[in-house]
């Protein structure tokens, strides 16, 4: 019905967050993660961009699926469910499937961030031992 | 079928990205993440539908499967077009810029 709107909304928020983190990193407000003579670690703004790309890409492709199934219209109010008076069903679907999508994408991104942090720490330990 | 096709697209893109890493000039990471994002979202959709209809979820009619297959292929095509647009706008190898300058 309109489940893609939930991850799309999250994408708007995370994109703004990425821009803020990026500008702080440029200004040097955010603590640099590695000294100058070492290979630079992946910045947090870059890690946030992974989430943004998953959310924007997924939402765009899901929106296309909704157009395919006639659930999204080019005319106001754009959503067939609202036009047909099924707003309550649409909101219920958004709160189950939509929220589930956003949460699962974010959880997988969180796992990716934790894994990358673990790899960076392991690399640091190997360098210290040498 | 749409979920399956998108997962295959995501896996293939990830393999190509891995084989080319660390060269990121073709923006293959973006394409993979886009397909993975869509795959995760359709997986949730599939789980919700399965919880509602049960085993009937796997017993689609031939016409529905064909429609889903066309949808899956169209989704992959759209994903590739979006990726191409991003690649041309960012133009990391400067190909578009060089071509335009040559013509002027």
mmCIF file with all atom_site columns, C-alpha atoms in Angstrom:
data_model
loop_
_atom_site.group_PDB
_atom_site.id
_atom_site.type_symbol
_atom_site.label_atom_id
_atom_site.label_alt_id
_atom_site.label_comp_id
_atom_site.label_asym_id
_atom_site.label_entity_id
_atom_site.label_seq_id
_atom_site.pdbx_PDB_ins_code
_atom_site.Cartn_x
_atom_site.Cartn_y
_atom_site.Cartn_z
_atom_site.occupancy
_atom_site.B_iso_or_equiv
_atom_site.pdbx_formal_charge
_atom_site.auth_seq_id
_atom_site.auth_comp_id
_atom_site.auth_asym_id
_atom_site.auth_atom_id
_atom_site.pdbx_PDB_model_num
ATOM 1   C CA . UNK A 1 1   ? 0.000   0.000   0.000   1.00 0.00 ? 1   UNK A CA 1
ATOM 2   C CA . UNK A 1 2   ? 2.575   2.602   1.091   1.00 0.00 ? 2   UNK A CA 1
ATOM 3   C CA . UNK A 1 3   ? 5.102   0.684   3.201   1.00 0.00 ? 3   UNK A CA 1
ATOM 4   C CA . UNK A 1 4   ? 8.023   2.228   1.251   1.00 0.00 ? 4   UNK A CA 1
ATOM 5   C CA . UNK A 1 5   ? 7.239   5.631   2.813   1.00 0.00 ? 5   UNK A CA 1
ATOM 6   C CA . UNK A 1 6   ? 8.640   4.501   6.186   1.00 0.00 ? 6   UNK A CA 1
ATOM 7   C CA . UNK A 1 7   ? 12.189  3.628   4.963   1.00 0.00 ? 7   UNK A CA 1
ATOM 8   C CA . UNK A 1 8   ? 12.045  6.679   2.641   1.00 0.00 ? 8   UNK A CA 1
ATOM 9   C CA . UNK A 1 9   ? 11.322  8.915   5.665   1.00 0.00 ? 9   UNK A CA 1
ATOM 10  C CA . UNK A 1 10  ? 14.203  7.307   7.545   1.00 0.00 ? 10  UNK A CA 1
ATOM 11  C CA . UNK A 1 11  ? 16.399  7.949   4.496   1.00 0.00 ? 11  UNK A CA 1
ATOM 12  C CA . UNK A 1 12  ? 15.581  11.689  4.654   1.00 0.00 ? 12  UNK A CA 1
ATOM 13  C CA . UNK A 1 13  ? 16.612  11.798  8.329   1.00 0.00 ? 13  UNK A CA 1
ATOM 14  C CA . UNK A 1 14  ? 19.816  9.768   7.841   1.00 0.00 ? 14  UNK A CA 1
ATOM 15  C CA . UNK A 1 15  ? 20.803  11.853  4.800   1.00 0.00 ? 15  UNK A CA 1
ATOM 16  C CA . UNK A 1 16  ? 20.530  15.035  6.873   1.00 0.00 ? 16  UNK A CA 1
ATOM 17  C CA . UNK A 1 17  ? 22.502  13.306  9.661   1.00 0.00 ? 17  UNK A CA 1
ATOM 18  C CA . UNK A 1 18  ? 25.191  12.301  7.154   1.00 0.00 ? 18  UNK A CA 1
ATOM 19  C CA . UNK A 1 19  ? 25.528  15.898  5.901   1.00 0.00 ? 19  UNK A CA 1
ATOM 20  C CA . UNK A 1 20  ? 25.879  17.188  9.485   1.00 0.00 ? 20  UNK A CA 1
ATOM 21  C CA . UNK A 1 21  ? 28.477  14.531  10.401  1.00 0.00 ? 21  UNK A CA 1
ATOM 22  C CA . UNK A 1 22  ? 30.349  15.214  7.145   1.00 0.00 ? 22  UNK A CA 1
ATOM 23  C CA . UNK A 1 23  ? 30.563  18.957  7.799   1.00 0.00 ? 23  UNK A CA 1
ATOM 24  C CA . UNK A 1 24  ? 31.695  18.305  11.399  1.00 0.00 ? 24  UNK A CA 1
ATOM 25  C CA . UNK A 1 25  ? 34.382  15.917  10.138  1.00 0.00 ? 25  UNK A CA 1
ATOM 26  C CA . UNK A 1 26  ? 35.580  18.573  7.678   1.00 0.00 ? 26  UNK A CA 1
ATOM 27  C CA . UNK A 1 27  ? 35.725  21.182  10.440  1.00 0.00 ? 27  UNK A CA 1
ATOM 28  C CA . UNK A 1 28  ? 37.531  18.703  12.680  1.00 0.00 ? 28  UNK A CA 1
ATOM 29  C CA . UNK A 1 29  ? 34.877  18.782  15.416  1.00 0.00 ? 29  UNK A CA 1
ATOM 30  C CA . UNK A 1 30  ? 34.516  15.005  15.255  1.00 0.00 ? 30  UNK A CA 1
ATOM 31  C CA . UNK A 1 31  ? 37.629  13.279  16.633  1.00 0.00 ? 31  UNK A CA 1
ATOM 32  C CA . UNK A 1 32  ? 39.876  11.858  13.920  1.00 0.00 ? 32  UNK A CA 1
ATOM 33  C CA . UNK A 1 33  ? 39.910  8.095   14.206  1.00 0.00 ? 33  UNK A CA 1
ATOM 34  C CA . UNK A 1 34  ? 43.498  7.511   13.123  1.00 0.00 ? 34  UNK A CA 1
ATOM 35  C CA . UNK A 1 35  ? 46.831  9.371   13.204  1.00 0.00 ? 35  UNK A CA 1
ATOM 36  C CA . UNK A 1 36  ? 48.174  10.967  10.005  1.00 0.00 ? 36  UNK A CA 1
ATOM 37  C CA . UNK A 1 37  ? 50.854  8.337   9.320   1.00 0.00 ? 37  UNK A CA 1
ATOM 38  C CA . UNK A 1 38  ? 48.386  5.419   9.373   1.00 0.00 ? 38  UNK A CA 1
ATOM 39  C CA . UNK A 1 39  ? 45.987  4.220   6.683   1.00 0.00 ? 39  UNK A CA 1
ATOM 40  C CA . UNK A 1 40  ? 42.804  6.257   7.354   1.00 0.00 ? 40  UNK A CA 1
ATOM 41  C CA . UNK A 1 41  ? 39.868  4.401   8.865   1.00 0.00 ? 41  UNK A CA 1
ATOM 42  C CA . UNK A 1 42  ? 36.429  4.583   7.295   1.00 0.00 ? 42  UNK A CA 1
ATOM 43  C CA . UNK A 1 43  ? 34.790  7.810   8.485   1.00 0.00 ? 43  UNK A CA 1
ATOM 44  C CA . UNK A 1 44  ? 31.399  7.613   10.186  1.00 0.00 ? 44  UNK A CA 1
ATOM 45  C CA . UNK A 1 45  ? 29.840  9.762   7.442   1.00 0.00 ? 45  UNK A CA 1
ATOM 46  C CA . UNK A 1 46  ? 30.984  7.140   4.920   1.00 0.00 ? 46  UNK A CA 1
ATOM 47  C CA . UNK A 1 47  ? 29.427  4.418   7.078   1.00 0.00 ? 47  UNK A CA 1
ATOM 48  C CA . UNK A 1 48  ? 26.186  6.427   7.189   1.00 0.00 ? 48  UNK A CA 1
ATOM 49  C CA . UNK A 1 49  ? 26.255  6.624   3.394   1.00 0.00 ? 49  UNK A CA 1
ATOM 50  C CA . UNK A 1 50  ? 25.978  2.794   3.283   1.00 0.00 ? 50  UNK A CA 1
ATOM 51  C CA . UNK A 1 51  ? 22.677  3.080   5.164   1.00 0.00 ? 51  UNK A CA 1
ATOM 52  C CA . UNK A 1 52  ? 21.499  5.934   2.956   1.00 0.00 ? 52  UNK A CA 1
ATOM 53  C CA . UNK A 1 53  ? 22.219  4.031   -0.230  1.00 0.00 ? 53  UNK A CA 1
ATOM 54  C CA . UNK A 1 54  ? 20.327  0.966   1.040   1.00 0.00 ? 54  UNK A CA 1
ATOM 55  C CA . UNK A 1 55  ? 17.358  3.049   2.198   1.00 0.00 ? 55  UNK A CA 1
ATOM 56  C CA . UNK A 1 56  ? 17.102  5.331   -0.865  1.00 0.00 ? 56  UNK A CA 1
ATOM 57  C CA . UNK A 1 57  ? 17.735  2.520   -3.353  1.00 0.00 ? 57  UNK A CA 1
ATOM 58  C CA . UNK A 1 58  ? 15.346  0.125   -1.664  1.00 0.00 ? 58  UNK A CA 1
ATOM 59  C CA . UNK A 1 59  ? 12.617  2.766   -1.289  1.00 0.00 ? 59  UNK A CA 1
ATOM 60  C CA . UNK A 1 60  ? 12.938  3.827   -4.939  1.00 0.00 ? 60  UNK A CA 1
ATOM 61  C CA . UNK A 1 61  ? 12.660  0.256   -6.231  1.00 0.00 ? 61  UNK A CA 1
ATOM 62  C CA . UNK A 1 62  ? 9.791   -0.484  -3.838  1.00 0.00 ? 62  UNK A CA 1
ATOM 63  C CA . UNK A 1 63  ? 8.000   2.704   -4.942  1.00 0.00 ? 63  UNK A CA 1
ATOM 64  C CA . UNK A 1 64  ? 8.264   1.432   -8.533  1.00 0.00 ? 64  UNK A CA 1
ATOM 65  C CA . UNK A 1 65  ? 6.676   -1.864  -7.417  1.00 0.00 ? 65  UNK A CA 1
ATOM 66  C CA . UNK A 1 66  ? 3.784   0.111   -5.898  1.00 0.00 ? 66  UNK A CA 1
ATOM 67  C CA . UNK A 1 67  ? 3.315   2.018   -9.163  1.00 0.00 ? 67  UNK A CA 1
ATOM 68  C CA . UNK A 1 68  ? 3.351   -1.351  -11.021 1.00 0.00 ? 68  UNK A CA 1
ATOM 69  C CA . UNK A 1 69  ? 0.569   -2.659  -8.780  1.00 0.00 ? 69  UNK A CA 1
ATOM 70  C CA . UNK A 1 70  ? -1.472  0.558   -9.089  1.00 0.00 ? 70  UNK A CA 1
ATOM 71  C CA . UNK A 1 71  ? -1.028  1.500   -5.436  1.00 0.00 ? 71  UNK A CA 1
ATOM 72  C CA . UNK A 1 72  ? 0.523   4.875   -6.282  1.00 0.00 ? 72  UNK A CA 1
ATOM 73  C CA . UNK A 1 73  ? -1.206  7.391   -8.574  1.00 0.00 ? 73  UNK A CA 1
ATOM 74  C CA . UNK A 1 74  ? 0.203   10.402  -10.413 1.00 0.00 ? 74  UNK A CA 1
ATOM 75  C CA . UNK A 1 75  ? -2.702  12.553  -9.143  1.00 0.00 ? 75  UNK A CA 1
ATOM 76  C CA . UNK A 1 76  ? -3.505  13.811  -5.620  1.00 0.00 ? 76  UNK A CA 1
ATOM 77  C CA . UNK A 1 77  ? -3.699  12.152  -3.024  1.00 0.00 ? 77  UNK A CA 1
ATOM 78  C CA . UNK A 1 78  ? -1.219  9.886   -4.877  1.00 0.00 ? 78  UNK A CA 1
ATOM 79  C CA . UNK A 1 79  ? -2.042  6.781   -2.821  1.00 0.00 ? 79  UNK A CA 1
ATOM 80  C CA . UNK A 1 80  ? -4.862  4.513   -4.052  1.00 0.00 ? 80  UNK A CA 1
ATOM 81  C CA . UNK A 1 81  ? -5.577  3.360   -0.488  1.00 0.00 ? 81  UNK A CA 1
ATOM 82  C CA . UNK A 1 82  ? -6.352  6.950   0.606   1.00 0.00 ? 82  UNK A CA 1
ATOM 83  C CA . UNK A 1 83  ? -8.534  7.466   -2.480  1.00 0.00 ? 83  UNK A CA 1
ATOM 84  C CA . UNK A 1 84  ? -10.528 4.303   -1.684  1.00 0.00 ? 84  UNK A CA 1
ATOM 85  C CA . UNK A 1 85  ? -10.972 5.144   1.998   1.00 0.00 ? 85  UNK A CA 1
ATOM 86  C CA . UNK A 1 86  ? -8.569  2.423   3.194   1.00 0.00 ? 86  UNK A CA 1
ATOM 87  C CA . UNK A 1 87  ? -6.329  4.798   5.125   1.00 0.00 ? 87  UNK A CA 1
ATOM 88  C CA . UNK A 1 88  ? -6.540  2.759   8.332   1.00 0.00 ? 88  UNK A CA 1
ATOM 89  C CA . UNK A 1 89  ? -5.414  -0.418  6.505   1.00 0.00 ? 89  UNK A CA 1
ATOM 90  C CA . UNK A 1 90  ? -2.610  1.544   4.867   1.00 0.00 ? 90  UNK A CA 1
ATOM 91  C CA . UNK A 1 91  ? -1.391  2.908   8.200   1.00 0.00 ? 91  UNK A CA 1
ATOM 92  C CA . UNK A 1 92  ? -1.566  -0.587  9.723   1.00 0.00 ? 92  UNK A CA 1
ATOM 93  C CA . UNK A 1 93  ? 0.575   -1.946  6.870   1.00 0.00 ? 93  UNK A CA 1
ATOM 94  C CA . UNK A 1 94  ? 3.037   0.935   7.258   1.00 0.00 ? 94  UNK A CA 1
ATOM 95  C CA . UNK A 1 95  ? 3.350   0.242   10.990  1.00 0.00 ? 95  UNK A CA 1
ATOM 96  C CA . UNK A 1 96  ? 4.034   -3.471  10.444  1.00 0.00 ? 96  UNK A CA 1
ATOM 97  C CA . UNK A 1 97  ? 5.762   -4.070  7.087   1.00 0.00 ? 97  UNK A CA 1
ATOM 98  C CA . UNK A 1 98  ? 7.102   -0.504  6.692   1.00 0.00 ? 98  UNK A CA 1
ATOM 99  C CA . UNK A 1 99  ? 8.586   -0.260  10.176  1.00 0.00 ? 99  UNK A CA 1
ATOM 100 C CA . UNK A 1 100 ? 9.888   -3.846  9.850   1.00 0.00 ? 100 UNK A CA 1
ATOM 101 C CA . UNK A 1 101 ? 11.705  -2.897  6.624   1.00 0.00 ? 101 UNK A CA 1
ATOM 102 C CA . UNK A 1 102 ? 13.303  0.188   8.162   1.00 0.00 ? 102 UNK A CA 1
ATOM 103 C CA . UNK A 1 103 ? 14.311  -1.702  11.311  1.00 0.00 ? 103 UNK A CA 1
ATOM 104 C CA . UNK A 1 104 ? 15.807  -4.691  9.449   1.00 0.00 ? 104 UNK A CA 1
ATOM 105 C CA . UNK A 1 105 ? 17.802  -2.477  7.036   1.00 0.00 ? 105 UNK A CA 1
ATOM 106 C CA . UNK A 1 106 ? 19.109  -0.468  10.007  1.00 0.00 ? 106 UNK A CA 1
ATOM 107 C CA . UNK A 1 107 ? 19.992  -3.631  11.960  1.00 0.00 ? 107 UNK A CA 1
ATOM 108 C CA . UNK A 1 108 ? 21.925  -5.040  9.005   1.00 0.00 ? 108 UNK A CA 1
ATOM 109 C CA . UNK A 1 109 ? 23.718  -1.700  8.588   1.00 0.00 ? 109 UNK A CA 1
ATOM 110 C CA . UNK A 1 110 ? 24.537  -1.782  12.326  1.00 0.00 ? 110 UNK A CA 1
ATOM 111 C CA . UNK A 1 111 ? 26.050  -5.254  11.867  1.00 0.00 ? 111 UNK A CA 1
ATOM 112 C CA . UNK A 1 112 ? 28.130  -3.928  8.952   1.00 0.00 ? 112 UNK A CA 1
ATOM 113 C CA . UNK A 1 113 ? 29.407  -1.029  11.095  1.00 0.00 ? 113 UNK A CA 1
ATOM 114 C CA . UNK A 1 114 ? 30.280  -3.352  14.011  1.00 0.00 ? 114 UNK A CA 1
ATOM 115 C CA . UNK A 1 115 ? 32.055  -5.749  11.616  1.00 0.00 ? 115 UNK A CA 1
ATOM 116 C CA . UNK A 1 116 ? 34.055  -2.927  10.000  1.00 0.00 ? 116 UNK A CA 1
ATOM 117 C CA . UNK A 1 117 ? 35.010  -1.613  13.463  1.00 0.00 ? 117 UNK A CA 1
ATOM 118 C CA . UNK A 1 118 ? 36.160  -5.112  14.482  1.00 0.00 ? 118 UNK A CA 1
ATOM 119 C CA . UNK A 1 119 ? 38.266  -5.427  11.309  1.00 0.00 ? 119 UNK A CA 1
ATOM 120 C CA . UNK A 1 120 ? 39.847  -2.001  11.954  1.00 0.00 ? 120 UNK A CA 1
ATOM 121 C CA . UNK A 1 121 ? 40.643  -2.963  15.559  1.00 0.00 ? 121 UNK A CA 1
ATOM 122 C CA . UNK A 1 122 ? 42.152  -6.281  14.461  1.00 0.00 ? 122 UNK A CA 1
ATOM 123 C CA . UNK A 1 123 ? 44.329  -4.402  11.938  1.00 0.00 ? 123 UNK A CA 1
ATOM 124 C CA . UNK A 1 124 ? 45.503  -2.054  14.720  1.00 0.00 ? 124 UNK A CA 1
ATOM 125 C CA . UNK A 1 125 ? 46.451  -5.009  16.972  1.00 0.00 ? 125 UNK A CA 1
ATOM 126 C CA . UNK A 1 126 ? 48.424  -6.700  14.166  1.00 0.00 ? 126 UNK A CA 1
ATOM 127 C CA . UNK A 1 127 ? 50.289  -3.401  13.521  1.00 0.00 ? 127 UNK A CA 1
ATOM 128 C CA . UNK A 1 128 ? 51.041  -3.032  17.257  1.00 0.00 ? 128 UNK A CA 1
ATOM 129 C CA . UNK A 1 129 ? 52.464  -6.590  17.404  1.00 0.00 ? 129 UNK A CA 1
ATOM 130 C CA . UNK A 1 130 ? 54.759  -5.873  14.445  1.00 0.00 ? 130 UNK A CA 1
ATOM 131 C CA . UNK B 2 1   ? 9.946   -14.040 -7.874  1.00 0.00 ? 1   UNK B CA 1
ATOM 132 C CA . UNK B 2 2   ? 10.690  -10.290 -7.528  1.00 0.00 ? 2   UNK B CA 1
ATOM 133 C CA . UNK B 2 3   ? 12.573  -10.949 -4.277  1.00 0.00 ? 3   UNK B CA 1
ATOM 134 C CA . UNK B 2 4   ? 14.501  -13.829 -5.844  1.00 0.00 ? 4   UNK B CA 1
ATOM 135 C CA . UNK B 2 5   ? 15.538  -11.819 -8.925  1.00 0.00 ? 5   UNK B CA 1
ATOM 136 C CA . UNK B 2 6   ? 16.593  -8.837  -6.803  1.00 0.00 ? 6   UNK B CA 1
ATOM 137 C CA . UNK B 2 7   ? 18.665  -11.081 -4.501  1.00 0.00 ? 7   UNK B CA 1
ATOM 138 C CA . UNK B 2 8   ? 20.407  -12.586 -7.550  1.00 0.00 ? 8   UNK B CA 1
ATOM 139 C CA . UNK B 2 9   ? 21.114  -9.064  -8.877  1.00 0.00 ? 9   UNK B CA 1
ATOM 140 C CA . UNK B 2 10  ? 22.488  -8.037  -5.453  1.00 0.00 ? 10  UNK B CA 1
ATOM 141 C CA . UNK B 2 11  ? 24.727  -11.132 -5.216  1.00 0.00 ? 11  UNK B CA 1
ATOM 142 C CA . UNK B 2 12  ? 26.104  -10.685 -8.761  1.00 0.00 ? 12  UNK B CA 1
ATOM 143 C CA . UNK B 2 13  ? 26.790  -6.957  -8.175  1.00 0.00 ? 13  UNK B CA 1
ATOM 144 C CA . UNK B 2 14  ? 28.516  -7.736  -4.864  1.00 0.00 ? 14  UNK B CA 1
ATOM 145 C CA . UNK B 2 15  ? 30.746  -10.354 -6.509  1.00 0.00 ? 15  UNK B CA 1
ATOM 146 C CA . UNK B 2 16  ? 31.718  -7.881  -9.271  1.00 0.00 ? 16  UNK B CA 1
ATOM 147 C CA . UNK B 2 17  ? 32.310  -5.130  -6.641  1.00 0.00 ? 17  UNK B CA 1
ATOM 148 C CA . UNK B 2 18  ? 34.502  -7.510  -4.604  1.00 0.00 ? 18  UNK B CA 1
ATOM 149 C CA . UNK B 2 19  ? 36.527  -8.555  -7.642  1.00 0.00 ? 19  UNK B CA 1
ATOM 150 C CA . UNK B 2 20  ? 37.196  -4.881  -8.553  1.00 0.00 ? 20  UNK B CA 1
ATOM 151 C CA . UNK B 2 21  ? 37.836  -3.620  -4.965  1.00 0.00 ? 21  UNK B CA 1
ATOM 152 C CA . UNK B 2 22  ? 39.431  -1.316  -3.846  1.00 0.00 ? 22  UNK B CA 1
ATOM 153 C CA . UNK B 2 23  ? 38.789  0.435   -7.194  1.00 0.00 ? 23  UNK B CA 1
ATOM 154 C CA . UNK B 2 24  ? 35.471  2.203   -6.539  1.00 0.00 ? 24  UNK B CA 1
ATOM 155 C CA . UNK B 2 25  ? 35.410  4.321   -9.687  1.00 0.00 ? 25  UNK B CA 1
ATOM 156 C CA . UNK B 2 26  ? 32.481  2.399   -11.199 1.00 0.00 ? 26  UNK B CA 1
ATOM 157 C CA . UNK B 2 27  ? 30.247  3.004   -8.129  1.00 0.00 ? 27  UNK B CA 1
ATOM 158 C CA . UNK B 2 28  ? 29.474  -0.730  -7.953  1.00 0.00 ? 28  UNK B CA 1
ATOM 159 C CA . UNK B 2 29  ? 29.131  -0.470  -4.163  1.00 0.00 ? 29  UNK B CA 1
ATOM 160 C CA . UNK B 2 30  ? 26.176  1.879   -4.652  1.00 0.00 ? 30  UNK B CA 1
ATOM 161 C CA . UNK B 2 31  ? 24.499  -0.546  -7.062  1.00 0.00 ? 31  UNK B CA 1
ATOM 162 C CA . UNK B 2 32  ? 25.001  -3.501  -4.680  1.00 0.00 ? 32  UNK B CA 1
ATOM 163 C CA . UNK B 2 33  ? 23.699  -1.565  -1.658  1.00 0.00 ? 33  UNK B CA 1
ATOM 164 C CA . UNK B 2 34  ? 20.673  -0.427  -3.658  1.00 0.00 ? 34  UNK B CA 1
ATOM 165 C CA . UNK B 2 35  ? 19.771  -4.008  -4.602  1.00 0.00 ? 35  UNK B CA 1
ATOM 166 C CA . UNK B 2 36  ? 20.502  -5.293  -1.068  1.00 0.00 ? 36  UNK B CA 1
ATOM 167 C CA . UNK B 2 37  ? 18.255  -2.579  0.397   1.00 0.00 ? 37  UNK B CA 1
ATOM 168 C CA . UNK B 2 38  ? 15.408  -3.570  -1.928  1.00 0.00 ? 38  UNK B CA 1
ATOM 169 C CA . UNK B 2 39  ? 15.997  -7.285  -1.226  1.00 0.00 ? 39  UNK B CA 1
ATOM 170 C CA . UNK B 2 40  ? 15.775  -6.757  2.552   1.00 0.00 ? 40  UNK B CA 1
ATOM 171 C CA . UNK B 2 41  ? 12.579  -4.740  2.148   1.00 0.00 ? 41  UNK B CA 1
ATOM 172 C CA . UNK B 2 42  ? 10.947  -7.391  -0.064  1.00 0.00 ? 42  UNK B CA 1
ATOM 173 C CA . UNK B 2 43  ? 12.060  -10.075 2.397   1.00 0.00 ? 43  UNK B CA 1
ATOM 174 C CA . UNK B 2 44  ? 10.111  -8.295  5.154   1.00 0.00 ? 44  UNK B CA 1
ATOM 175 C CA . UNK B 2 45  ? 7.162   -7.964  2.754   1.00 0.00 ? 45  UNK B CA 1
ATOM 176 C CA . UNK B 2 46  ? 7.376   -11.718 2.035   1.00 0.00 ? 46  UNK B CA 1
ATOM 177 C CA . UNK B 2 47  ? 7.535   -12.594 5.760   1.00 0.00 ? 47  UNK B CA 1
ATOM 178 C CA . UNK B 2 48  ? 4.471   -10.431 6.510   1.00 0.00 ? 48  UNK B CA 1
ATOM 179 C CA . UNK B 2 49  ? 2.558   -11.989 3.587   1.00 0.00 ? 49  UNK B CA 1
ATOM 180 C CA . UNK B 2 50  ? 3.610   -15.510 4.631   1.00 0.00 ? 50  UNK B CA 1
ATOM 181 C CA . UNK B 2 51  ? 2.404   -14.852 8.182   1.00 0.00 ? 51  UNK B CA 1
ATOM 182 C CA . UNK B 2 52  ? -0.988  -13.871 6.734   1.00 0.00 ? 52  UNK B CA 1
ATOM 183 C CA . UNK B 2 53  ? -1.584  -16.529 4.062   1.00 0.00 ? 53  UNK B CA 1
ATOM 184 C CA . UNK B 2 54  ? 0.764   -19.340 5.112   1.00 0.00 ? 54  UNK B CA 1
ATOM 185 C CA . UNK B 2 55  ? 1.857   -21.975 2.579   1.00 0.00 ? 55  UNK B CA 1
ATOM 186 C CA . UNK B 2 56  ? -0.414  -20.446 -0.079  1.00 0.00 ? 56  UNK B CA 1
ATOM 187 C CA . UNK B 2 57  ? 2.304   -17.805 -0.473  1.00 0.00 ? 57  UNK B CA 1
ATOM 188 C CA . UNK B 2 58  ? 4.402   -20.347 -2.385  1.00 0.00 ? 58  UNK B CA 1
ATOM 189 C CA . UNK B 2 59  ? 1.515   -21.563 -4.580  1.00 0.00 ? 59  UNK B CA 1
ATOM 190 C CA . UNK B 2 60  ? 1.178   -18.744 -7.064  1.00 0.00 ? 60  UNK B CA 1
ATOM 191 C CA . UNK B 2 61  ? -0.568  -19.145 -10.413 1.00 0.00 ? 61  UNK B CA 1
ATOM 192 C CA . UNK B 2 62  ? 1.508   -19.153 -13.593 1.00 0.00 ? 62  UNK B CA 1
ATOM 193 C CA . UNK B 2 63  ? 0.146   -15.736 -14.595 1.00 0.00 ? 63  UNK B CA 1
ATOM 194 C CA . UNK B 2 64  ? 1.089   -14.210 -11.207 1.00 0.00 ? 64  UNK B CA 1
ATOM 195 C CA . UNK B 2 65  ? 4.580   -15.689 -11.406 1.00 0.00 ? 65  UNK B CA 1
ATOM 196 C CA . UNK B 2 66  ? 5.044   -14.312 -14.923 1.00 0.00 ? 66  UNK B CA 1
ATOM 197 C CA . UNK B 2 67  ? 3.855   -10.877 -13.782 1.00 0.00 ? 67  UNK B CA 1
ATOM 198 C CA . UNK B 2 68  ? 6.230   -11.019 -10.798 1.00 0.00 ? 68  UNK B CA 1
ATOM 199 C CA . UNK B 2 69  ? 9.082   -12.044 -13.108 1.00 0.00 ? 69  UNK B CA 1
ATOM 200 C CA . UNK B 2 70  ? 8.441   -9.058  -15.404 1.00 0.00 ? 70  UNK B CA 1
ATOM 201 C CA . UNK B 2 71  ? 8.289   -6.843  -12.330 1.00 0.00 ? 71  UNK B CA 1
ATOM 202 C CA . UNK B 2 72  ? 11.590  -8.259  -11.018 1.00 0.00 ? 72  UNK B CA 1
ATOM 203 C CA . UNK B 2 73  ? 13.318  -7.703  -14.356 1.00 0.00 ? 73  UNK B CA 1
ATOM 204 C CA . UNK B 2 74  ? 11.872  -4.166  -14.591 1.00 0.00 ? 74  UNK B CA 1
ATOM 205 C CA . UNK B 2 75  ? 13.115  -3.426  -11.062 1.00 0.00 ? 75  UNK B CA 1
ATOM 206 C CA . UNK B 2 76  ? 16.624  -4.593  -12.037 1.00 0.00 ? 76  UNK B CA 1
ATOM 207 C CA . UNK B 2 77  ? 16.471  -2.445  -15.183 1.00 0.00 ? 77  UNK B CA 1
ATOM 208 C CA . UNK B 2 78  ? 15.382  0.588   -13.127 1.00 0.00 ? 78  UNK B CA 1
ATOM 209 C CA . UNK B 2 79  ? 18.165  -0.053  -10.597 1.00 0.00 ? 79  UNK B CA 1
ATOM 210 C CA . UNK B 2 80  ? 20.723  -0.180  -13.414 1.00 0.00 ? 80  UNK B CA 1
ATOM 211 C CA . UNK B 2 81  ? 19.367  3.062   -14.942 1.00 0.00 ? 81  UNK B CA 1
ATOM 212 C CA . UNK B 2 82  ? 19.572  4.831   -11.539 1.00 0.00 ? 82  UNK B CA 1
ATOM 213 C CA . UNK B 2 83  ? 23.142  3.530   -11.105 1.00 0.00 ? 83  UNK B CA 1
ATOM 214 C CA . UNK B 2 84  ? 24.086  4.754   -14.615 1.00 0.00 ? 84  UNK B CA 1
ATOM 215 C CA . UNK B 2 85  ? 22.641  8.196   -13.854 1.00 0.00 ? 85  UNK B CA 1
ATOM 216 C CA . UNK B 2 86  ? 24.665  8.379   -10.592 1.00 0.00 ? 86  UNK B CA 1
ATOM 217 C CA . UNK B 2 87  ? 27.790  7.228   -12.452 1.00 0.00 ? 87  UNK B CA 1
ATOM 218 C CA . UNK B 2 88  ? 27.370  9.868   -15.184 1.00 0.00 ? 88  UNK B CA 1
ATOM 219 C CA . UNK B 2 89  ? 26.592  12.655  -12.701 1.00 0.00 ? 89  UNK B CA 1
ATOM 220 C CA . UNK B 2 90  ? 29.567  11.828  -10.441 1.00 0.00 ? 90  UNK B CA 1
ATOM 221 C CA . UNK B 2 91  ? 31.737  10.929  -13.461 1.00 0.00 ? 91  UNK B CA 1
ATOM 222 C CA . UNK B 2 92  ? 34.631  9.618   -11.313 1.00 0.00 ? 92  UNK B CA 1
ATOM 223 C CA . UNK B 2 93  ? 36.847  8.846   -14.332 1.00 0.00 ? 93  UNK B CA 1
ATOM 224 C CA . UNK B 2 94  ? 36.084  12.188  -15.996 1.00 0.00 ? 94  UNK B CA 1
ATOM 225 C CA . UNK B 2 95  ? 34.901  10.457  -19.178 1.00 0.00 ? 95  UNK B CA 1
ATOM 226 C CA . UNK B 2 96  ? 31.817  12.642  -19.684 1.00 0.00 ? 96  UNK B CA 1
ATOM 227 C CA . UNK B 2 97  ? 33.817  15.799  -19.004 1.00 0.00 ? 97  UNK B CA 1
ATOM 228 C CA . UNK B 2 98  ? 36.553  14.785  -21.464 1.00 0.00 ? 98  UNK B CA 1
ATOM 229 C CA . UNK B 2 99  ? 33.987  13.876  -24.140 1.00 0.00 ? 99  UNK B CA 1
ATOM 230 C CA . UNK B 2 100 ? 32.163  17.182  -23.769 1.00 0.00 ? 100 UNK B CA 1
ATOM 231 C CA . UNK B 2 101 ? 35.421  19.176  -23.841 1.00 0.00 ? 101 UNK B CA 1
ATOM 232 C CA . UNK B 2 102 ? 36.607  17.288  -26.942 1.00 0.00 ? 102 UNK B CA 1
ATOM 233 C CA . UNK B 2 103 ? 33.383  18.122  -28.792 1.00 0.00 ? 103 UNK B CA 1
ATOM 234 C CA . UNK B 2 104 ? 33.666  21.819  -27.875 1.00 0.00 ? 104 UNK B CA 1
#
